[in-house]
mmCIF file of C-alpha atoms in Angstrom:
data_model
loop_
_atom_site.group_PDB
_atom_site.id
_atom_site.type_symbol
_atom_site.label_atom_id
_atom_site.label_comp_id
_atom_site.label_asym_id
_atom_site.label_seq_id
_atom_site.Cartn_x
_atom_site.Cartn_y
_atom_site.Cartn_z
ATOM 1 C CA MET A 1 139.897 -88.963 48.557
ATOM 2 C CA LYS A 2 140.518 -89.494 44.855
ATOM 3 C CA GLN A 3 143.956 -88.416 43.679
ATOM 4 C CA LYS A 4 144.059 -86.044 40.740
ATOM 5 C CA PHE A 5 147.813 -86.280 40.158
ATOM 6 C CA ARG A 6 150.700 -88.706 40.566
ATOM 7 C CA ALA A 7 153.401 -86.129 41.312
ATOM 8 C CA VAL A 8 153.828 -82.697 42.875
ATOM 9 C CA ILE A 9 156.769 -80.572 41.712
ATOM 10 C CA LEU A 10 157.650 -77.983 44.351
ATOM 11 C CA ASP A 11 159.649 -74.797 44.163
ATOM 12 C CA PHE A 12 161.814 -74.208 47.250
ATOM 13 C CA ASP A 13 162.488 -70.512 47.903
ATOM 14 C CA GLY A 14 159.255 -68.826 48.927
ATOM 15 C CA THR A 15 157.266 -72.061 48.692
ATOM 16 C CA ILE A 16 158.874 -74.455 51.180
ATOM 17 C CA GLY A 17 161.435 -72.255 52.937
ATOM 18 C CA ASP A 18 161.138 -68.594 53.881
ATOM 19 C CA THR A 19 164.495 -67.572 52.444
ATOM 20 C CA ARG A 20 163.540 -64.005 51.507
ATOM 21 C CA SER A 21 165.414 -62.266 54.344
ATOM 22 C CA LEU A 22 168.545 -64.364 53.834
ATOM 23 C CA ILE A 23 168.573 -63.858 50.060
ATOM 24 C CA VAL A 24 167.780 -60.146 50.091
ATOM 25 C CA ARG A 25 170.356 -59.399 52.797
ATOM 26 C CA THR A 26 173.020 -61.317 50.875
ATOM 27 C CA MET A 27 172.085 -59.562 47.626
ATOM 28 C CA GLN A 28 172.287 -56.146 49.280
ATOM 29 C CA GLN A 29 175.692 -56.948 50.783
ATOM 30 C CA THR A 30 176.899 -58.118 47.367
ATOM 31 C CA ILE A 31 175.678 -54.926 45.697
ATOM 32 C CA ALA A 32 177.343 -52.798 48.376
ATOM 33 C CA GLU A 33 180.658 -54.667 48.226
ATOM 34 C CA LEU A 34 180.876 -54.288 44.441
ATOM 35 C CA GLY A 35 179.771 -50.645 44.513
ATOM 36 C CA LEU A 36 176.780 -51.262 42.245
ATOM 37 C CA PRO A 37 173.725 -48.978 42.026
ATOM 38 C CA ALA A 38 171.446 -49.377 45.029
ATOM 39 C CA ARG A 39 168.206 -51.304 44.784
ATOM 40 C CA THR A 40 165.385 -51.645 47.303
ATOM 41 C CA ASP A 41 164.692 -54.826 49.222
ATOM 42 C CA ASP A 42 161.476 -55.303 47.254
ATOM 43 C CA GLU A 43 163.341 -54.954 43.956
ATOM 44 C CA CYS A 44 165.823 -57.594 45.093
ATOM 45 C CA ALA A 45 163.059 -59.908 46.277
ATOM 46 C CA ALA A 46 161.327 -59.667 42.903
ATOM 47 C CA MET A 47 164.310 -61.473 41.364
ATOM 48 C CA ILE A 48 164.030 -64.526 43.622
ATOM 49 C CA GLY A 49 163.345 -67.597 41.540
ATOM 50 C CA LEU A 50 165.761 -66.752 38.751
ATOM 51 C CA PRO A 51 169.224 -68.355 38.475
ATOM 52 C CA LEU A 52 171.691 -66.580 40.760
ATOM 53 C CA LYS A 53 173.670 -64.696 38.124
ATOM 54 C CA GLN A 54 170.488 -63.624 36.383
ATOM 55 C CA THR A 55 169.075 -62.168 39.588
ATOM 56 C CA PHE A 56 171.775 -59.516 39.329
ATOM 57 C CA THR A 57 171.874 -59.035 35.557
ATOM 58 C CA GLU A 58 168.096 -58.550 35.516
ATOM 59 C CA LEU A 59 168.198 -56.262 38.552
ATOM 60 C CA ILE A 60 171.022 -53.951 37.481
ATOM 61 C CA PRO A 61 172.364 -53.259 33.971
ATOM 62 C CA MET A 62 175.820 -54.860 33.825
ATOM 63 C CA ASP A 63 178.152 -56.772 31.564
ATOM 64 C CA ASP A 64 178.635 -60.513 31.740
ATOM 65 C CA ALA A 65 181.871 -60.325 33.707
ATOM 66 C CA THR A 66 180.229 -58.208 36.398
ATOM 67 C CA GLY A 67 177.427 -60.743 36.584
ATOM 68 C CA ASP A 68 180.002 -63.449 37.233
ATOM 69 C CA ARG A 69 181.566 -61.342 40.000
ATOM 70 C CA CYS A 70 178.151 -60.828 41.584
ATOM 71 C CA GLU A 71 177.556 -64.563 41.616
ATOM 72 C CA ALA A 72 180.951 -65.286 43.169
ATOM 73 C CA VAL A 73 180.643 -62.594 45.856
ATOM 74 C CA TYR A 74 177.079 -63.644 46.671
ATOM 75 C CA ARG A 75 178.150 -67.252 47.169
ATOM 76 C CA ARG A 76 180.967 -66.219 49.506
ATOM 77 C CA ILE A 77 178.726 -63.993 51.611
ATOM 78 C CA PHE A 78 175.917 -66.559 51.579
ATOM 79 C CA THR A 79 178.125 -69.167 53.253
ATOM 80 C CA VAL A 80 178.644 -66.701 56.112
ATOM 81 C CA ASN A 81 175.004 -65.632 56.412
ATOM 82 C CA ASN A 82 173.495 -69.100 56.105
ATOM 83 C CA ARG A 83 173.517 -70.332 59.676
ATOM 84 C CA PRO A 84 171.429 -73.198 61.125
ATOM 85 C CA GLY A 85 167.840 -72.112 61.712
ATOM 86 C CA VAL A 86 168.088 -68.935 59.639
ATOM 87 C CA VAL A 87 165.528 -70.244 57.118
ATOM 88 C CA PRO A 88 162.176 -71.168 58.675
ATOM 89 C CA VAL A 89 159.723 -73.523 56.980
ATOM 90 C CA PHE A 90 156.398 -71.968 56.028
ATOM 91 C CA PRO A 91 153.324 -73.061 58.021
ATOM 92 C CA ASN A 92 151.824 -76.478 57.212
ATOM 93 C CA VAL A 93 154.569 -77.346 54.713
ATOM 94 C CA ILE A 94 156.174 -80.271 56.539
ATOM 95 C CA GLU A 95 152.853 -81.809 57.579
ATOM 96 C CA THR A 96 151.400 -81.512 54.080
ATOM 97 C CA ILE A 97 154.471 -82.949 52.369
ATOM 98 C CA ARG A 98 154.287 -85.924 54.723
ATOM 99 C CA ARG A 99 150.600 -86.396 53.904
ATOM 100 C CA MET A 100 151.234 -86.213 50.172
ATOM 101 C CA HIS A 101 154.015 -88.771 50.483
ATOM 102 C CA ALA A 102 151.836 -91.055 52.627
ATOM 103 C CA SER A 103 149.079 -90.802 50.010
ATOM 104 C CA GLY A 104 151.428 -92.250 47.408
ATOM 105 C CA LEU A 105 152.218 -89.012 45.608
ATOM 106 C CA LEU A 106 155.735 -88.471 44.305
ATOM 107 C CA VAL A 107 156.953 -85.209 45.855
ATOM 108 C CA THR A 108 159.842 -83.516 44.028
ATOM 109 C CA ILE A 109 161.653 -80.178 44.013
ATOM 110 C CA ALA A 110 162.614 -78.020 41.029
ATOM 111 C CA SER A 111 164.651 -75.059 42.240
ATOM 112 C CA SER A 112 166.881 -72.376 40.744
ATOM 113 C CA ARG A 113 169.063 -72.818 43.821
ATOM 114 C CA PHE A 114 172.305 -74.790 43.445
ATOM 115 C CA ARG A 115 172.315 -78.339 44.768
ATOM 116 C CA PRO A 116 174.602 -78.070 47.844
ATOM 117 C CA SER A 117 172.510 -75.461 49.644
ATOM 118 C CA LEU A 118 169.248 -76.960 48.380
ATOM 119 C CA THR A 119 169.934 -80.473 49.656
ATOM 120 C CA ALA A 120 171.307 -79.053 52.915
ATOM 121 C CA PHE A 121 168.077 -77.135 53.517
ATOM 122 C CA VAL A 122 165.951 -80.202 52.722
ATOM 123 C CA GLU A 123 167.992 -82.342 55.117
ATOM 124 C CA ASP A 124 167.935 -79.725 57.886
ATOM 125 C CA MET A 125 164.147 -79.477 57.572
ATOM 126 C CA GLY A 126 163.777 -83.240 57.933
ATOM 127 C CA LEU A 127 162.235 -83.650 54.484
ATOM 128 C CA SER A 128 164.758 -85.927 52.757
ATOM 129 C CA ALA A 129 162.703 -89.071 53.359
ATOM 130 C CA TYR A 130 159.663 -87.530 51.692
ATOM 131 C CA ILE A 131 161.308 -85.881 48.679
ATOM 132 C CA PRO A 132 163.287 -88.514 46.749
ATOM 133 C CA TYR A 133 163.863 -86.465 43.596
ATOM 134 C CA ILE A 134 165.428 -82.994 43.466
ATOM 135 C CA LEU A 135 166.523 -80.844 40.534
ATOM 136 C CA SER A 136 168.740 -77.804 40.961
ATOM 137 C CA ALA A 137 169.831 -75.034 38.610
ATOM 138 C CA ALA A 138 172.907 -76.982 37.514
ATOM 139 C CA ASP A 139 170.914 -80.054 36.479
ATOM 140 C CA VAL A 140 169.338 -78.539 33.360
ATOM 141 C CA GLU A 141 170.488 -76.406 30.453
ATOM 142 C CA HIS A 142 167.830 -73.719 30.792
ATOM 143 C CA ALA A 143 166.499 -72.455 34.114
ATOM 144 C CA LYS A 144 163.058 -71.120 35.010
ATOM 145 C CA PRO A 145 160.827 -70.031 33.382
ATOM 146 C CA ALA A 146 162.056 -72.459 30.688
ATOM 147 C CA PRO A 147 160.335 -75.863 30.971
ATOM 148 C CA ASP A 148 163.532 -77.919 31.303
ATOM 149 C CA MET A 149 163.179 -78.834 34.984
ATOM 150 C CA VAL A 150 159.606 -80.005 34.590
ATOM 151 C CA VAL A 151 160.331 -81.857 31.354
ATOM 152 C CA LYS A 152 163.262 -83.685 32.994
ATOM 153 C CA THR A 153 161.208 -84.504 36.085
ATOM 154 C CA LEU A 154 158.472 -86.013 33.945
ATOM 155 C CA ALA A 155 160.904 -87.985 31.784
ATOM 156 C CA ASP A 156 162.968 -89.323 34.689
ATOM 157 C CA ASN A 157 159.884 -90.493 36.563
ATOM 158 C CA GLY A 158 157.770 -91.821 33.703
ATOM 159 C CA LEU A 159 155.068 -89.185 34.058
ATOM 160 C CA ARG A 160 152.732 -87.514 31.587
ATOM 161 C CA PRO A 161 152.201 -83.742 31.839
ATOM 162 C CA ASP A 162 148.626 -84.246 33.057
ATOM 163 C CA GLU A 163 149.874 -86.425 35.937
ATOM 164 C CA ALA A 164 151.902 -83.691 37.622
ATOM 165 C CA VAL A 165 151.340 -80.232 39.070
ATOM 166 C CA VAL A 166 153.878 -77.488 39.817
ATOM 167 C CA VAL A 167 153.642 -75.455 43.025
ATOM 168 C CA GLY A 168 155.507 -72.147 43.311
ATOM 169 C CA ASP A 169 155.353 -68.576 44.522
ATOM 170 C CA THR A 170 156.434 -66.653 41.414
ATOM 171 C CA VAL A 171 155.445 -66.156 37.799
ATOM 172 C CA PHE A 172 158.679 -67.966 36.864
ATOM 173 C CA ASP A 173 157.261 -71.149 38.396
ATOM 174 C CA ILE A 174 153.920 -70.725 36.648
ATOM 175 C CA GLY A 175 155.637 -70.025 33.322
ATOM 176 C CA MET A 176 157.864 -73.087 33.705
ATOM 177 C CA ALA A 177 154.861 -75.313 34.364
ATOM 178 C CA HIS A 178 152.790 -74.051 31.474
ATOM 179 C CA ALA A 179 155.719 -74.223 29.042
ATOM 180 C CA ALA A 180 155.897 -77.942 29.862
ATOM 181 C CA GLY A 181 152.143 -78.444 29.527
ATOM 182 C CA VAL A 182 151.660 -78.891 33.285
ATOM 183 C CA LYS A 183 149.112 -77.180 35.534
ATOM 184 C CA ALA A 184 150.323 -74.848 38.266
ATOM 185 C CA VAL A 185 149.450 -73.773 41.790
ATOM 186 C CA GLY A 186 150.566 -70.323 42.899
ATOM 187 C CA VAL A 187 151.143 -69.630 46.609
ATOM 188 C CA THR A 188 150.605 -66.102 47.889
ATOM 189 C CA TYR A 189 152.687 -66.237 51.078
ATOM 190 C CA GLY A 190 156.096 -66.206 49.342
ATOM 191 C CA ASN A 191 157.762 -63.679 47.073
ATOM 192 C CA GLY A 192 155.074 -63.325 44.421
ATOM 193 C CA ARG A 193 151.850 -61.358 44.438
ATOM 194 C CA ARG A 194 148.363 -62.795 44.012
ATOM 195 C CA GLU A 195 147.605 -60.492 41.091
ATOM 196 C CA ASP A 196 150.766 -61.568 39.265
ATOM 197 C CA LEU A 197 150.084 -65.262 39.831
ATOM 198 C CA THR A 198 146.548 -64.785 38.583
ATOM 199 C CA ALA A 199 147.733 -62.811 35.554
ATOM 200 C CA ALA A 200 150.149 -65.670 34.796
ATOM 201 C CA CYS A 201 147.070 -67.936 34.619
ATOM 202 C CA ALA A 202 147.904 -70.221 37.530
ATOM 203 C CA GLU A 203 145.115 -72.798 37.646
ATOM 204 C CA TRP A 204 144.924 -72.433 41.433
ATOM 205 C CA VAL A 205 146.109 -69.704 43.805
ATOM 206 C CA ILE A 206 146.278 -70.591 47.506
ATOM 207 C CA ASP A 207 147.154 -68.728 50.696
ATOM 208 C CA ASP A 208 148.267 -71.730 52.750
ATOM 209 C CA PHE A 209 150.360 -74.728 51.699
ATOM 210 C CA GLY A 210 147.891 -77.012 53.463
ATOM 211 C CA GLU A 211 145.290 -76.160 50.834
ATOM 212 C CA LEU A 212 147.261 -78.336 48.417
ATOM 213 C CA CYS A 213 145.573 -81.448 49.809
ATOM 214 C CA GLY A 214 142.273 -80.339 48.337
ATOM 215 C CA ILE A 215 143.934 -79.928 44.931
ATOM 216 C CA VAL A 216 146.165 -82.988 44.650
ATOM 217 C CA GLY A 217 144.047 -85.423 46.628
ATOM 218 C CA CYS A 218 145.527 -86.287 50.022
ATOM 219 C CA MET A 219 144.279 -86.257 53.573
ATOM 220 C CA PRO A 220 143.994 -82.603 54.699
ATOM 221 C CA ASN A 221 145.950 -81.244 57.634
ATOM 222 C CA SER A 222 144.168 -81.680 60.941
ATOM 223 C CA ARG A 223 143.215 -78.502 62.737
#
């Protein structure tokens, strides 16, 4: 199968790992502890993909200092909630990442998550050997949907924009890709909606991670 790209840049939350329940529960506990106006689970989930502080400042009107408190409280509660096995991997993710790696594709991650939890998740999922390059929120000046993570990934790995593709579940991922001149794949099983991914002009929208093989050029998952 002819390869169309040299690299695949993956989002983590909602694309590789099903972190929605963990994130939303921790957000709701943070909101309750700080006595902030209530928000629904769906409203909280819609913020996934943004930098941590911004998930709260976008969700609830607040000043900068309150945003900092939200971030600090969230991190404290998250360390309690994040137990081994609490974040499952989406179907066909591990197998497909292995196939992409075996096909010679560079598989990377660009996530708004901070590095300690991100690398811990990747290690726990047994993916470290297949994903040699990871960028977290702290590694760039501007987070999604700014293009910084993609631009840095391309520069650090000697890639042209047409040689890479971004895969993510939200419009923030699609916006980041396009701002860097890179094509994007939207996945429908995470935190975003098909209609939003389509409206954001994702070049491809897929329902299963395994469908990536037909886009990037690697051996498809066996059934």
